[in-house]
CSV table of C-alpha atoms and ligand atoms in Angstrom, one decimal:
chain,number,residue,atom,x,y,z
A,1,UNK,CA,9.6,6.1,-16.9
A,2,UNK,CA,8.1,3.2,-16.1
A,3,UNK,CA,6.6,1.3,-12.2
A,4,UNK,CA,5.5,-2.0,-11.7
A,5,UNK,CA,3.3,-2.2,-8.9
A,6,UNK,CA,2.5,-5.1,-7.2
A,7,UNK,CA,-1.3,-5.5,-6.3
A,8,UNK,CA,-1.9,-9.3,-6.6
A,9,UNK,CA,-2.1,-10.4,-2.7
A,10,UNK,CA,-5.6,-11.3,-1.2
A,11,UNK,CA,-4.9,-8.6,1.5
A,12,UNK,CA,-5.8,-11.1,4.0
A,13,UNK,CA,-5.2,-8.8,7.0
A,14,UNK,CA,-7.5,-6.2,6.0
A,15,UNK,CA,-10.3,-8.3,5.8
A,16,UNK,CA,-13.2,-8.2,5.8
A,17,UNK,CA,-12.7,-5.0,3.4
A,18,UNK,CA,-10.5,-6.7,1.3
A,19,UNK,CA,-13.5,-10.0,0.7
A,20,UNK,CA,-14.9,-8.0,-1.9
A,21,UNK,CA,-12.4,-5.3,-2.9
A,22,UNK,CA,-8.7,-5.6,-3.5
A,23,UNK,CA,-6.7,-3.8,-1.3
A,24,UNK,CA,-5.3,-0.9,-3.5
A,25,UNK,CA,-9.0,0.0,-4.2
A,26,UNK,CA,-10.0,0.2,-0.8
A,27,UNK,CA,-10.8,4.1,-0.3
A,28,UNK,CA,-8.4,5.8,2.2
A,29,UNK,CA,-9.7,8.8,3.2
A,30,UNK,CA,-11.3,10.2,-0.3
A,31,UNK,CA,-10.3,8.3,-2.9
A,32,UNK,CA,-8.9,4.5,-3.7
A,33,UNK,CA,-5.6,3.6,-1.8
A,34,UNK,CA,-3.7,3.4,-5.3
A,35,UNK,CA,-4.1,6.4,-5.9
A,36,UNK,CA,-1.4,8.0,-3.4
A,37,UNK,CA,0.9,5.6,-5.0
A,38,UNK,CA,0.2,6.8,-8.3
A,39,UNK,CA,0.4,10.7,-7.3
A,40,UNK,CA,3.9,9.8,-5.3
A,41,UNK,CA,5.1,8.1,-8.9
A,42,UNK,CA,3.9,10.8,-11.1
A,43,UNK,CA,6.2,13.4,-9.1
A,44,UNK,CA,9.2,11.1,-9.8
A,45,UNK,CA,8.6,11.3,-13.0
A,46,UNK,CA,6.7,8.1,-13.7
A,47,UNK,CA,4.2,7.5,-16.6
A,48,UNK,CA,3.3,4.3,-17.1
A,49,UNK,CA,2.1,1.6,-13.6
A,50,UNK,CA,1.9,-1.8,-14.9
A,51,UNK,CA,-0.3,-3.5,-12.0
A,52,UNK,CA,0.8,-6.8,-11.8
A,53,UNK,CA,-2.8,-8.3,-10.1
A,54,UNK,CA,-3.8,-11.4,-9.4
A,55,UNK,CA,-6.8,-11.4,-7.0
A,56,UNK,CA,-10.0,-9.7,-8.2
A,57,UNK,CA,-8.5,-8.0,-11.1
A,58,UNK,CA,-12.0,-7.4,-13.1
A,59,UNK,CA,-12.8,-5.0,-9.5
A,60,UNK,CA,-9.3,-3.3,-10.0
A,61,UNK,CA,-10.2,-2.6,-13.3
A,62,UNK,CA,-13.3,-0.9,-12.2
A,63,UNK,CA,-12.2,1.3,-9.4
A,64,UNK,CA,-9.2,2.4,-10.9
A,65,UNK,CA,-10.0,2.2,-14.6
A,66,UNK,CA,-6.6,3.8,-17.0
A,67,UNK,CA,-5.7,5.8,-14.0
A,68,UNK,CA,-6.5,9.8,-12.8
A,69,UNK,CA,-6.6,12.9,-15.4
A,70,UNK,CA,-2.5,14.2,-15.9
A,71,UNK,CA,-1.4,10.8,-13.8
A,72,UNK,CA,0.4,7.7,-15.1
A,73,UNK,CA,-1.3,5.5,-17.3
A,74,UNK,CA,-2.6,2.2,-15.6
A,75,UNK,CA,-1.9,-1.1,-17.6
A,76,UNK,CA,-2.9,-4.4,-15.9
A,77,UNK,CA,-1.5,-7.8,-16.2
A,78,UNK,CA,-3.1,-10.7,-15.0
A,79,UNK,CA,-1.6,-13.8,-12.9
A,80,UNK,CA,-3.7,-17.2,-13.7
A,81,UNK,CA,-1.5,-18.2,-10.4
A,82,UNK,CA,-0.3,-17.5,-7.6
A,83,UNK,CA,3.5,-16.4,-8.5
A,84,UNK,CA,4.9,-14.5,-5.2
A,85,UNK,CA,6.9,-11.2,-5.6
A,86,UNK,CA,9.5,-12.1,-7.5
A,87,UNK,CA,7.4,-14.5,-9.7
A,88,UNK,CA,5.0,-12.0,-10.7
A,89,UNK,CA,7.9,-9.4,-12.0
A,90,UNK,CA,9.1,-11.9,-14.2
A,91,UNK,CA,5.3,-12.5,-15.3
A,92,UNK,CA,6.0,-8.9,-16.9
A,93,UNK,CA,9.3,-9.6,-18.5
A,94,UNK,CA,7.8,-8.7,-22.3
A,95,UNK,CA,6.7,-5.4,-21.3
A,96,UNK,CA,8.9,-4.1,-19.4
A,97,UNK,CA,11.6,-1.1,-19.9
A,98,UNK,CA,15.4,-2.2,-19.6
A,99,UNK,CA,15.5,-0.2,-16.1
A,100,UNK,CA,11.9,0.1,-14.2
A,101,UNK,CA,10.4,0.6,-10.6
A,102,UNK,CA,8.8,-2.3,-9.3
A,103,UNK,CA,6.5,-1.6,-6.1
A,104,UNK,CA,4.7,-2.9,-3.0
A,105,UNK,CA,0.8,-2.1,-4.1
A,106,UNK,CA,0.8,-1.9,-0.3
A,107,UNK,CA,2.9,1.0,0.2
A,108,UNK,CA,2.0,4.8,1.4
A,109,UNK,CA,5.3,6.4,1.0
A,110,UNK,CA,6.8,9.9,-0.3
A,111,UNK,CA,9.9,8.4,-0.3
A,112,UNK,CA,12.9,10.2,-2.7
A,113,UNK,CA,12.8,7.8,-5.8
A,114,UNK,CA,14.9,10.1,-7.8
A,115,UNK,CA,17.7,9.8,-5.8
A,116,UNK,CA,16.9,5.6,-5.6
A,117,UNK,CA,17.0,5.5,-9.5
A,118,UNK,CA,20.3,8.1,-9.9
A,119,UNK,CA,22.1,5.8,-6.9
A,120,UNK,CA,20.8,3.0,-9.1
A,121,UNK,CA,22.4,4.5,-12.6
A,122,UNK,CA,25.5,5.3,-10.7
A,123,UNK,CA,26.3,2.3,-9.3
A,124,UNK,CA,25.7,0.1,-12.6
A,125,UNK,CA,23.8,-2.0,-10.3
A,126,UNK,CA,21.1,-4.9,-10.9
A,127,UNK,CA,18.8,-3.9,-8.5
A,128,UNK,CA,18.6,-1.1,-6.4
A,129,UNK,CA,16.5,-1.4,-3.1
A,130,UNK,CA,14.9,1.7,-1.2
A,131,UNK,CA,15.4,0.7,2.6
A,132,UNK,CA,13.6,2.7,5.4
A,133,UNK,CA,14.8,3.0,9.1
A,134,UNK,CA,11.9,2.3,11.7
A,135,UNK,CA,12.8,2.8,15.5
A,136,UNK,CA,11.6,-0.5,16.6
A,137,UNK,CA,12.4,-3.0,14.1
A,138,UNK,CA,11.9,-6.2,15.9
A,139,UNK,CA,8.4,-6.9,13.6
A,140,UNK,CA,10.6,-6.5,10.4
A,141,UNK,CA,14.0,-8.7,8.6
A,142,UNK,CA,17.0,-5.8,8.1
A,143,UNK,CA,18.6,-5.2,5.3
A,144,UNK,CA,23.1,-4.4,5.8
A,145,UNK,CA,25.0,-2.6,3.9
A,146,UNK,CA,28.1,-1.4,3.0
A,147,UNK,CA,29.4,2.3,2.6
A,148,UNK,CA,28.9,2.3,-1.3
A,149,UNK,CA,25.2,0.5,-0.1
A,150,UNK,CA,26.0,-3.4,-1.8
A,151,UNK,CA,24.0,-5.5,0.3
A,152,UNK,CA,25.7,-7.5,2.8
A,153,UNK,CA,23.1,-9.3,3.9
A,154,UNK,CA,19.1,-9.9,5.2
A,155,UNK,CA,18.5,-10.9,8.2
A,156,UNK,CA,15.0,-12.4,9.3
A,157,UNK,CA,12.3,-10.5,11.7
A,158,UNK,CA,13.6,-11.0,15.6
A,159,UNK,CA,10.7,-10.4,18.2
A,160,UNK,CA,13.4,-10.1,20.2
A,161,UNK,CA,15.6,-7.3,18.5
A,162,UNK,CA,15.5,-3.8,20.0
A,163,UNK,CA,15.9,-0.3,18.4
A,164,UNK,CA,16.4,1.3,15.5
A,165,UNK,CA,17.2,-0.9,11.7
A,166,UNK,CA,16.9,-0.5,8.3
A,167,UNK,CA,14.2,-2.2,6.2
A,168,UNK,CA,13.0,-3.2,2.9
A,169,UNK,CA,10.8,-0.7,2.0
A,170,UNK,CA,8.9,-2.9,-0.8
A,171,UNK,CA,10.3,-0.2,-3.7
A,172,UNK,CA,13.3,-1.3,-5.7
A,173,UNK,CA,14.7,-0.1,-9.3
A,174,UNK,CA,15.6,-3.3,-11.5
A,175,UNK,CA,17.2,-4.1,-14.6
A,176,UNK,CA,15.1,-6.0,-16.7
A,177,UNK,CA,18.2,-8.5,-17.4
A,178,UNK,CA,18.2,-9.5,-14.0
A,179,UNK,CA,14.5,-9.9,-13.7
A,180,UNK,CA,14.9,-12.5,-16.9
A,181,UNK,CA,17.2,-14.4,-14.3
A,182,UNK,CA,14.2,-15.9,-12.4
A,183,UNK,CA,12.7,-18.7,-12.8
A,184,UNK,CA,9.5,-18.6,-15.0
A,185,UNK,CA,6.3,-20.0,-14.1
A,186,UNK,CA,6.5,-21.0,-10.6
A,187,UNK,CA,6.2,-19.1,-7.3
A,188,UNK,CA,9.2,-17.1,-6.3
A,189,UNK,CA,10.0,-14.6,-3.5
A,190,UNK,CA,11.7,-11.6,-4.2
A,191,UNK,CA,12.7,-11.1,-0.2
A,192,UNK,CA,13.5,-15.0,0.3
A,193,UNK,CA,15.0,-16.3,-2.6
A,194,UNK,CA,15.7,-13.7,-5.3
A,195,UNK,CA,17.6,-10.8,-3.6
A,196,UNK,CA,19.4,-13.2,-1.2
A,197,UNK,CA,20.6,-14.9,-4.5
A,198,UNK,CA,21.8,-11.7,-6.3
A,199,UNK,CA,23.5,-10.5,-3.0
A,200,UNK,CA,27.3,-9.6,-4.0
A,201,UNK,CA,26.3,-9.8,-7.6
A,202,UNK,CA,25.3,-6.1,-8.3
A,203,UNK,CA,22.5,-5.9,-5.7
A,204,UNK,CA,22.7,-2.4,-3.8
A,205,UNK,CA,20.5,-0.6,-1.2
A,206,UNK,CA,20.0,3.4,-0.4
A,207,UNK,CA,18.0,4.8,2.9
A,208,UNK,CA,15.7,7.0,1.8
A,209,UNK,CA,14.1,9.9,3.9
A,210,UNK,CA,10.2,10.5,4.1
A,211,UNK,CA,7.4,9.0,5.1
A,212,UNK,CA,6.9,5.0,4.3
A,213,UNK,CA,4.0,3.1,5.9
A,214,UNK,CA,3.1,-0.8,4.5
A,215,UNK,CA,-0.8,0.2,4.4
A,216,UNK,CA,-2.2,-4.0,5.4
A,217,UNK,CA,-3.6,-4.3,9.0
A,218,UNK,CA,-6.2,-2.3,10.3
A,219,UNK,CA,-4.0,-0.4,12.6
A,220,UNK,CA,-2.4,0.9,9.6
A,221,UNK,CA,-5.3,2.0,8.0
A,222,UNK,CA,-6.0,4.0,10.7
A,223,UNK,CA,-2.5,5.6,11.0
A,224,UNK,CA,-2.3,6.0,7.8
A,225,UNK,CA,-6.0,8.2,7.6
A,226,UNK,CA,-4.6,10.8,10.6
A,227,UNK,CA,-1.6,11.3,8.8
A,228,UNK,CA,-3.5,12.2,5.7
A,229,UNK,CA,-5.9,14.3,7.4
A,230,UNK,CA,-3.0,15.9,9.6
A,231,UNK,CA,-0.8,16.5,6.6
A,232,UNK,CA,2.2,14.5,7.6
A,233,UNK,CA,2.2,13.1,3.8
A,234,UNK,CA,2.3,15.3,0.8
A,235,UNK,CA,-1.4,15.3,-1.0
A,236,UNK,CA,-4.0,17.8,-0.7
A,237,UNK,CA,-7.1,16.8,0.7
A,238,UNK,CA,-10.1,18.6,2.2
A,239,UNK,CA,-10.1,18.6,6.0
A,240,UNK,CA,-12.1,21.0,8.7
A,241,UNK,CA,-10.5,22.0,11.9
A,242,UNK,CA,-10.4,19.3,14.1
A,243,UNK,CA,-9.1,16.3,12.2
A,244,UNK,CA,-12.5,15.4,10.2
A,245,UNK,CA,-13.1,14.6,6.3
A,246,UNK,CA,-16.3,15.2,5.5
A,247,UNK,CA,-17.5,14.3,1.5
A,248,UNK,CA,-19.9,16.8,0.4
A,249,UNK,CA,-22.4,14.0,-0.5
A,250,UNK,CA,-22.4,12.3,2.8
A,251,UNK,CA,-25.8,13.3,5.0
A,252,UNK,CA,-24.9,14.1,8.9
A,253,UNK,CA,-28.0,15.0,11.2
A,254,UNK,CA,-27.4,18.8,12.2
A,255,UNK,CA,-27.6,17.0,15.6
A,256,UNK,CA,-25.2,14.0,15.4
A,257,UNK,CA,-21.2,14.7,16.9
A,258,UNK,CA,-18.3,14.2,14.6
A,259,UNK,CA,-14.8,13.6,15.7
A,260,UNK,CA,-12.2,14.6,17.0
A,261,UNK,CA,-10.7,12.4,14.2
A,262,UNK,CA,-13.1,10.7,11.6
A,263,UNK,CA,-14.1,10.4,8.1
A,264,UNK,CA,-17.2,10.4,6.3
A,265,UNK,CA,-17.3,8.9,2.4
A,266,UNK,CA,-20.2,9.9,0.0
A,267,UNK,CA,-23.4,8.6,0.7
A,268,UNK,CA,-22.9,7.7,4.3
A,269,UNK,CA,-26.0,8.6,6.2
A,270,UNK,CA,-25.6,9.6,10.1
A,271,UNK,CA,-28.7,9.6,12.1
A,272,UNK,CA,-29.8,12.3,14.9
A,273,UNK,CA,-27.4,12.4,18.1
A,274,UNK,CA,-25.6,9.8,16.9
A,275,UNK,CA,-21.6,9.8,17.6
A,276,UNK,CA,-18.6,9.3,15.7
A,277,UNK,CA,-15.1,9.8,17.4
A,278,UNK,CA,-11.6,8.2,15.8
A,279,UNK,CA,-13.6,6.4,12.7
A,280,UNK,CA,-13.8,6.1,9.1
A,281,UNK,CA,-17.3,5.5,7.6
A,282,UNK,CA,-16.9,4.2,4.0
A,283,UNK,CA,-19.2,4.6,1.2
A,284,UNK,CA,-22.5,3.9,1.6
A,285,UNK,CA,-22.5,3.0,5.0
A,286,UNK,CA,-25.0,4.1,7.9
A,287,UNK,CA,-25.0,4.9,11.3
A,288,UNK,CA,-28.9,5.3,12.7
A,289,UNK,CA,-30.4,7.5,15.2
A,290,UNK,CA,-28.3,7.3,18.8
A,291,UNK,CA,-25.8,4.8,17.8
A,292,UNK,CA,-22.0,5.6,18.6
A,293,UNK,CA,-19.2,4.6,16.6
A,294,UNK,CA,-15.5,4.3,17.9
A,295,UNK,CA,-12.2,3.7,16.9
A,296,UNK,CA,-14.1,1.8,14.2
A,297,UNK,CA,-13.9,1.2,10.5
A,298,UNK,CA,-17.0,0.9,9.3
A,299,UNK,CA,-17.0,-0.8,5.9
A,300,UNK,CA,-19.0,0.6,2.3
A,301,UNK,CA,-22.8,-0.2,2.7
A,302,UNK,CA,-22.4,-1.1,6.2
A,303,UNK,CA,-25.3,-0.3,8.8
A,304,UNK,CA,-25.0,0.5,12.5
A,305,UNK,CA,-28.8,-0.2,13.8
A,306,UNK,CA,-30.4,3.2,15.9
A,307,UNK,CA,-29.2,2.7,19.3
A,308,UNK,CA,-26.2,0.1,18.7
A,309,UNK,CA,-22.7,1.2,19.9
A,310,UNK,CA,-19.9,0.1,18.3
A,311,UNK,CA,-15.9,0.2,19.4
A,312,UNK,CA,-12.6,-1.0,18.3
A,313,UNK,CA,-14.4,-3.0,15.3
A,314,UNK,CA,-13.6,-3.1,11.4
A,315,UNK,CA,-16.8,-4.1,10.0
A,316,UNK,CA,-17.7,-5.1,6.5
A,317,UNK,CA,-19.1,-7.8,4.1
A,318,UNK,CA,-17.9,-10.9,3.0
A,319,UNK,CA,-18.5,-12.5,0.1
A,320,UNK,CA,-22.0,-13.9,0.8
A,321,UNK,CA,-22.8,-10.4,1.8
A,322,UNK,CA,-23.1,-10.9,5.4
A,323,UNK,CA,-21.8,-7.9,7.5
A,324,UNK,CA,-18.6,-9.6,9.6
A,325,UNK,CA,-16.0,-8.3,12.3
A,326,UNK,CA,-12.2,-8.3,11.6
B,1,GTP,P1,-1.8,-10.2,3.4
B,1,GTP,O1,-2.6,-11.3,2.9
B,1,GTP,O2,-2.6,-9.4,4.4
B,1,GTP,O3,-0.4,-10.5,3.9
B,1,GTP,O4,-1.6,-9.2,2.2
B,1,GTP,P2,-0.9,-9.3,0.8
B,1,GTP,O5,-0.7,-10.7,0.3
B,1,GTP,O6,-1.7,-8.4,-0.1
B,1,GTP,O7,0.4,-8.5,1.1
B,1,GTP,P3,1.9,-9.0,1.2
B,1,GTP,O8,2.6,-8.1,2.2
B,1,GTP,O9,2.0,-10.5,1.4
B,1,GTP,O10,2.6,-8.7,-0.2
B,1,GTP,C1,3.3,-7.5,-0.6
B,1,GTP,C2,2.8,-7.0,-1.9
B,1,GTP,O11,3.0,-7.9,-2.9
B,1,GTP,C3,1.3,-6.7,-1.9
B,1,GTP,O12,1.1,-5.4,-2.5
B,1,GTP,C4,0.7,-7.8,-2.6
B,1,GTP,O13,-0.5,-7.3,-3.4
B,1,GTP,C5,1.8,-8.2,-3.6
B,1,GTP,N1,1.8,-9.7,-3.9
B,1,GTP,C6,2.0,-10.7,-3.0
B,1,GTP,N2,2.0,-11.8,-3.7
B,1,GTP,C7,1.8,-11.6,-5.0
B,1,GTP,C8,1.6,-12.4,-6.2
B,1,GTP,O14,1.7,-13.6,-6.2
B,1,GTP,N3,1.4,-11.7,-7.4
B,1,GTP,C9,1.3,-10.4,-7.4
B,1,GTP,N4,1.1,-9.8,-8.6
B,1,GTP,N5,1.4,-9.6,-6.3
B,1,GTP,C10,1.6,-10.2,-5.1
């Protein structure tokens, strides 16, 4: 079974961790973001990720390389230009299966994808999207639906709008004939212009249950880290007591204070009485002698200076190597 993952955006809202590194190898927790993805994919059966990149591919390549031990195999395809979400399926068309997933790279999710693909076989449908229900949607378009789940319609994001909606969950299974339907070598939307023109023409939806996050802003990353270290997703990953990852190679002064809530990435150096509380210290990074770092995401190679205190900032390099604030 085959995924197409989508991992060619400049991940603009992450920055600046994303200047130098693409976002589905920025490390989350202990290992690069893609990797969840992969792991949820595997379970469903999945063997084979075509990353459709565009944006620093040669870095994907490195991070990532032909993907983790008993995992899918990674292939990548490369996007001279930019071709949106639709444009960059269609990119693929000569390698892909008749029926595939096609993915959000931005997606932490342990959402049911067998039961997406068997609604999918069922239905004899074109395109099958997984849809998610969030309890305040008004920062998201809805997706309706009927009772067999053909899409009615989208409907655009609506600062306004209160409660509870269904949304596009970035994970869809397609039929490669229908993915032949759109228009080669130009920028096209899959959310704008491609569904809404296959709606009432085989394009279904199904709510799945689980957990589903779109992994892009910092505020994400952070939620997204507790829920890893808190267990609220399905991976195993090495945690003490109070909410804090630790890497074995990471070097903490026997006096410094970690947590509640943080995580520490190999080679990160943490001075004498220094403190950490409700922040992720990527690779590399250093926090010197009496400096205190909060609700902070301090970014690979990164250093906090003895003494400097640091709260509510993501810090990290950009590309002339200079360390910058989001
Ligand atoms: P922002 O700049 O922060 O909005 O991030 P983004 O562009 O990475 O994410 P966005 O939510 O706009 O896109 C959703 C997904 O589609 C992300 O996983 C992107 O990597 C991917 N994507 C967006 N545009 C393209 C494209 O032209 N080609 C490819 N291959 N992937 C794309």
């Amino acid at each position: 079974m085959q995924a197409l993952v989508l991992v060619g955006g400049r991940g603009t809202r992450l920055r600046p961790l994303t200047y130098g590194t693409p976002k589905p190898a920025v490390t989350l927790v202990d290992r690069p973001f893609l990797n969840y993805m992969t792991e949820w994919l595997g379970s469903h059966g999945v063997d084979e990720v075509i990353l459709a990149c565009g944006f620093l591919p040669d870095e994907l390549k490195a991070v990532l390389g032909d993907g983790e031990p008993g995992g899918p195999k990674l292939k990548y395809l490369v996007e001279e230009e930019t071709l949106g979400t639709a444009g960059a399926i269609r990119f693929a068309l000569d390698h892909l299966d008749e029926t595939f997933f096609a993915l959000n790279g931005d997606v932490l999710a342990d959402l049911d994808l067998t039961s997406l693909w068997n609604q999918h076989a069922e239905t004899g449908a074109r395109a099958t999207l997984g849809l998610y229900e969030v309890s305040d949607s008004s920062s998201y378009g809805l997706v309706d639906i009927d009772e067999e789940g053909q899409v009615l319609q989208f409907s655009e994001k609506d600062p306004n709008r209160t409660g509870a909606g269904l949304i596009n969950a970035g994970t869809y299974v397609l039929q490669r004939d229908a993915v032949a339907e759109i228009p080669a070598g130009r920028e096209v939307s899959i959310e704008t212009e491609f569904y809404p023109s296959i709606t009432g023409k085989g394009l279904y939806a199904r709510p799945l249950d689980g957990y589903w996050m779109d992994f892009g802003t910092p505020e994400r990353y952070f939620e997204a880290t507790w829920d890893i270290i808190e267990g609220r997703i399905h991976t195993q990953v090495r945690t003490n007591s109070d909410g804090v990852h630790v890497s074995p190679e990471a070097e903490i002064d026997p006096s410094a204070t970690i947590g509640p809530r943080a995580v520490v990435g190999p080679g990160v150096t943490v001075g004498a009485g220094a403190k950490v509380n409700g922040s992720v210290l990527l690779e590399g990074s250093e926090v010197g002698k009496g400096a205190e770092v909060e609700a902070s995401i301090i970014g690979p190679g990164v250093k906090v200076a003895a003494g400097d205190t640091v709260g509510d900032e993501v810090l990290g390099k950009n590309q002339n190597g200079e360390v910058v604030n989001a």
